[in-house]
Coordinates of C-alpha atoms in Angstrom, one line a residue:
M1 CA -9.9 16.4 -3.1
T2 CA -7.5 15.0 -5.7
T3 CA -8.2 11.6 -7.4
M4 CA -5.1 9.6 -6.5
L5 CA -6.1 6.2 -8.1
D6 CA -8.5 5.9 -11.0
F7 CA -9.6 2.6 -12.7
Q8 CA -11.7 3.2 -15.8
G9 CA -13.2 0.0 -17.5
V10 CA -10.3 -2.1 -16.3
T11 CA -10.2 -5.7 -17.3
K12 CA -7.4 -8.3 -16.8
S13 CA -7.2 -11.7 -18.4
F14 CA -4.6 -14.4 -18.3
G15 CA -4.0 -17.0 -21.0
D16 CA -5.4 -17.3 -24.6
G17 CA -8.3 -19.0 -26.4
E18 CA -10.1 -21.7 -24.4
G19 CA -7.5 -21.3 -21.6
R20 CA -8.2 -17.6 -21.1
V21 CA -9.3 -16.6 -17.6
D22 CA -11.0 -13.2 -17.0
V23 CA -9.8 -12.2 -13.6
L24 CA -11.2 -8.6 -13.6
K25 CA -14.1 -7.4 -15.6
S26 CA -14.7 -3.8 -16.4
I27 CA -13.7 -2.3 -13.0
Q28 CA -14.6 1.3 -12.2
L29 CA -13.0 2.7 -9.1
S30 CA -11.7 6.1 -8.0
V31 CA -9.9 6.8 -4.7
K32 CA -9.4 10.3 -3.6
S33 CA -6.8 12.0 -1.3
G34 CA -7.7 11.5 2.4
E35 CA -9.4 8.2 1.7
L36 CA -8.7 4.7 3.1
V37 CA -10.6 2.3 0.9
C38 CA -11.0 -1.4 1.9
I39 CA -11.4 -4.1 -0.7
T40 CA -12.8 -7.4 0.4
G41 CA -14.2 -10.5 -1.1
P42 CA -13.7 -14.3 -1.4
S43 CA -10.4 -15.8 -2.3
G44 CA -9.8 -15.8 -6.0
S45 CA -12.2 -12.9 -6.6
G46 CA -9.5 -10.7 -8.2
K47 CA -8.5 -8.6 -5.2
S48 CA -4.7 -9.2 -5.4
T49 CA -4.7 -8.8 -9.2
M50 CA -6.5 -5.4 -8.7
L51 CA -3.8 -4.3 -6.2
S52 CA -1.0 -5.5 -8.5
L53 CA -2.5 -3.4 -11.3
A54 CA -2.8 -0.4 -9.0
G55 CA 0.8 -0.8 -8.1
A56 CA 2.0 -0.8 -11.7
L57 CA 3.2 -4.4 -11.3
L58 CA 0.8 -5.6 -14.0
S59 CA -0.8 -4.0 -17.0
P60 CA -4.5 -4.2 -17.7
S61 CA -5.8 -6.1 -20.7
S62 CA -8.1 -3.1 -21.4
G63 CA -9.1 0.1 -19.7
T64 CA -7.0 2.8 -18.1
I65 CA -5.4 3.2 -14.7
K66 CA -4.1 6.6 -13.5
I67 CA -2.0 7.4 -10.5
N68 CA -2.5 11.1 -9.5
G69 CA -3.6 11.8 -13.1
K70 CA -0.7 9.9 -14.8
D71 CA -1.9 7.3 -17.3
L72 CA 0.2 4.1 -16.6
S73 CA -0.5 2.7 -20.0
K74 CA 1.4 5.5 -21.7
L75 CA 4.6 4.9 -19.7
D76 CA 7.5 2.7 -20.7
E77 CA 8.9 0.2 -18.1
K78 CA 11.5 2.6 -16.7
A79 CA 8.8 5.3 -16.1
R80 CA 6.5 2.7 -14.6
S81 CA 9.4 1.6 -12.3
D82 CA 9.8 5.3 -11.3
V83 CA 6.1 5.5 -10.4
R84 CA 6.4 2.4 -8.2
L85 CA 9.5 3.8 -6.4
N86 CA 8.4 7.4 -6.0
Q87 CA 4.6 7.5 -6.0
I88 CA 3.4 4.2 -4.4
G89 CA 4.1 2.8 -1.0
F90 CA 3.6 -1.0 -0.4
I91 CA 2.6 -2.7 2.8
F92 CA 2.5 -6.5 2.7
Q93 CA 0.9 -9.3 4.8
S94 CA 4.3 -9.9 6.4
A95 CA 6.3 -6.8 7.1
H96 CA 9.1 -8.1 4.8
L97 CA 11.7 -6.2 6.8
L98 CA 15.3 -7.0 5.9
P99 CA 16.6 -9.0 8.9
Y100 CA 20.2 -7.6 8.8
L101 CA 19.1 -3.9 8.9
K102 CA 18.1 -2.0 12.0
V103 CA 14.8 -0.2 12.1
E104 CA 16.1 3.2 11.0
D105 CA 18.2 1.6 8.3
Q106 CA 15.1 -0.1 6.8
L107 CA 13.9 3.4 6.0
L108 CA 17.2 4.8 4.9
Y109 CA 17.6 2.0 2.4
I110 CA 14.4 3.1 0.7
A111 CA 15.7 6.7 0.7
K112 CA 18.9 5.5 -0.9
L113 CA 17.0 3.7 -3.7
A114 CA 15.0 6.9 -4.3
K115 CA 18.3 8.9 -4.4
M116 CA 17.1 11.1 -1.5
E117 CA 19.8 13.4 0.0
R118 CA 21.3 11.8 3.1
K119 CA 20.6 14.7 5.5
Q120 CA 17.0 14.8 4.3
A121 CA 16.6 11.1 4.6
K122 CA 17.9 11.1 8.2
E123 CA 15.4 13.8 9.1
R124 CA 12.6 12.1 7.4
T125 CA 13.4 8.8 9.1
A126 CA 13.4 10.4 12.5
E127 CA 10.1 12.2 11.8
L128 CA 8.3 9.0 10.7
L129 CA 9.6 6.8 13.5
D130 CA 8.5 9.5 16.0
S131 CA 5.1 9.9 14.5
L132 CA 4.5 6.1 14.7
G133 CA 5.9 5.7 18.2
M134 CA 8.9 3.8 17.1
S135 CA 11.8 6.2 17.9
H136 CA 12.9 4.1 20.9
R137 CA 13.2 1.0 18.6
A138 CA 15.3 2.8 15.9
K139 CA 18.5 0.8 16.7
Q140 CA 16.8 -2.6 17.0
Y141 CA 16.8 -5.4 14.5
P142 CA 13.5 -6.9 13.3
V143 CA 14.0 -10.1 15.3
N144 CA 13.6 -8.0 18.5
L145 CA 10.3 -6.4 17.4
S146 CA 6.7 -7.6 18.0
G147 CA 4.4 -8.2 15.1
G148 CA 2.7 -4.9 15.5
E149 CA 6.0 -3.1 15.7
K150 CA 7.2 -4.7 12.5
Q151 CA 4.1 -3.5 10.7
R152 CA 4.5 0.0 12.1
V153 CA 8.0 0.0 10.6
A154 CA 6.5 -1.3 7.4
I155 CA 4.1 1.6 7.4
A156 CA 6.9 4.1 8.0
R157 CA 8.9 2.6 5.2
A158 CA 5.9 2.9 2.9
W159 CA 5.6 6.6 3.7
M160 CA 9.4 7.2 3.4
I161 CA 9.3 8.7 -0.1
N162 CA 6.0 10.6 0.6
P163 CA 4.0 8.6 -2.0
D164 CA 0.6 9.6 -3.4
L165 CA -0.8 6.2 -2.8
I166 CA -0.4 3.4 -0.2
L167 CA -1.3 -0.2 -1.2
A168 CA -1.7 -2.6 1.7
D169 CA -2.2 -6.4 1.1
E170 CA -3.7 -8.1 4.2
P171 CA -1.5 -6.0 6.5
T172 CA -3.1 -7.4 9.7
A173 CA -3.4 -11.1 8.8
S174 CA -0.6 -12.2 11.1
L175 CA -1.6 -10.0 14.0
D176 CA -3.9 -10.4 17.0
A177 CA -7.1 -8.2 17.1
K178 CA -5.6 -5.5 19.3
R179 CA -2.4 -5.1 17.3
A180 CA -4.3 -5.4 14.0
R181 CA -6.6 -2.5 15.0
E182 CA -3.6 -0.4 16.0
V183 CA -2.0 -0.9 12.6
V184 CA -5.1 0.1 10.6
E185 CA -5.8 3.0 12.9
T186 CA -2.2 4.2 12.3
L187 CA -2.6 3.8 8.5
A188 CA -5.9 5.7 8.5
K189 CA -4.5 8.5 10.7
E190 CA -1.5 8.9 8.4
V191 CA -3.7 9.0 5.2
K192 CA -5.8 11.8 6.7
A193 CA -2.8 13.7 8.1
K194 CA -0.8 13.6 4.8
D195 CA -3.9 14.0 2.5
K196 CA -2.9 10.9 0.6
A197 CA -4.8 7.8 -0.4
A198 CA -4.7 4.2 0.6
V199 CA -6.2 0.9 -0.6
M200 CA -6.2 -2.0 1.8
I201 CA -7.2 -5.6 1.0
T202 CA -8.6 -7.4 4.1
H203 CA -11.0 -10.2 5.1
D204 CA -11.2 -8.8 8.7
Q205 CA -14.6 -7.2 9.1
R206 CA -13.5 -5.7 12.4
M207 CA -11.4 -3.2 10.5
F208 CA -14.2 -2.0 8.2
D209 CA -15.3 0.9 10.5
L210 CA -11.9 2.4 10.2
C211 CA -12.2 2.7 6.4
D212 CA -14.0 5.4 4.5
R213 CA -15.4 2.9 2.0
V214 CA -15.7 -0.8 1.8
I215 CA -15.8 -2.4 -1.7
V216 CA -16.7 -6.0 -2.2
I217 CA -15.4 -7.8 -5.3
E218 CA -16.7 -11.1 -6.4
D219 CA -15.9 -13.1 -9.6
G220 CA -13.8 -10.1 -10.9
K221 CA -16.6 -7.5 -10.5
I222 CA -17.4 -4.9 -7.9
T223 CA -20.7 -6.1 -6.4
T224 CA -21.1 -3.8 -3.4
E225 CA -19.8 -0.5 -2.1
H226 CA -20.7 1.1 1.1
A227 CA -19.4 3.8 3.5

């Protein structure tokens, strides 16, 4: 198995002097291909900061973060942007679909940003929508989709550029229990099938059995880890 995400002694602080807040404290975490890892913990514990660091949206105050062996601290902003676009897929609490684009166009837009060839992009879109049971909704606008369908489109969009790592921030928070489980089952299945890695923040303990590992973070530190 390949290590897709690697945190080594990662700290993150905001502010200076007496106003400094240490949000993350010496985090050690490795996520391998084929793994869906859940991160949970109380509000304000550092979960979202951790996900932002993993997504190359923030830089650590100290320590190293690697995506598929690539040290983010050694990259300039353009290279970091390329990593975000080509190696990381994001899934948010709300699907964040563009209301004026049909389902298939949500995916094609990502392909255009990544400069994917048009024919390849169309084939990739059809493949993903079929695998997620959304082919019949390809011509629909987001307003016509259920919450679960929107999140499945968001998952398809995250996979569009075949990223090494998927980062999901409370992807089931706005869904009922049945649809929430369907979304996480879909994510877990895709991670295994594509031999990629995913990290999901959630407070929903009913989803823990679908994850390979559950990591609890409190006060900026990993306090518990269990399979």
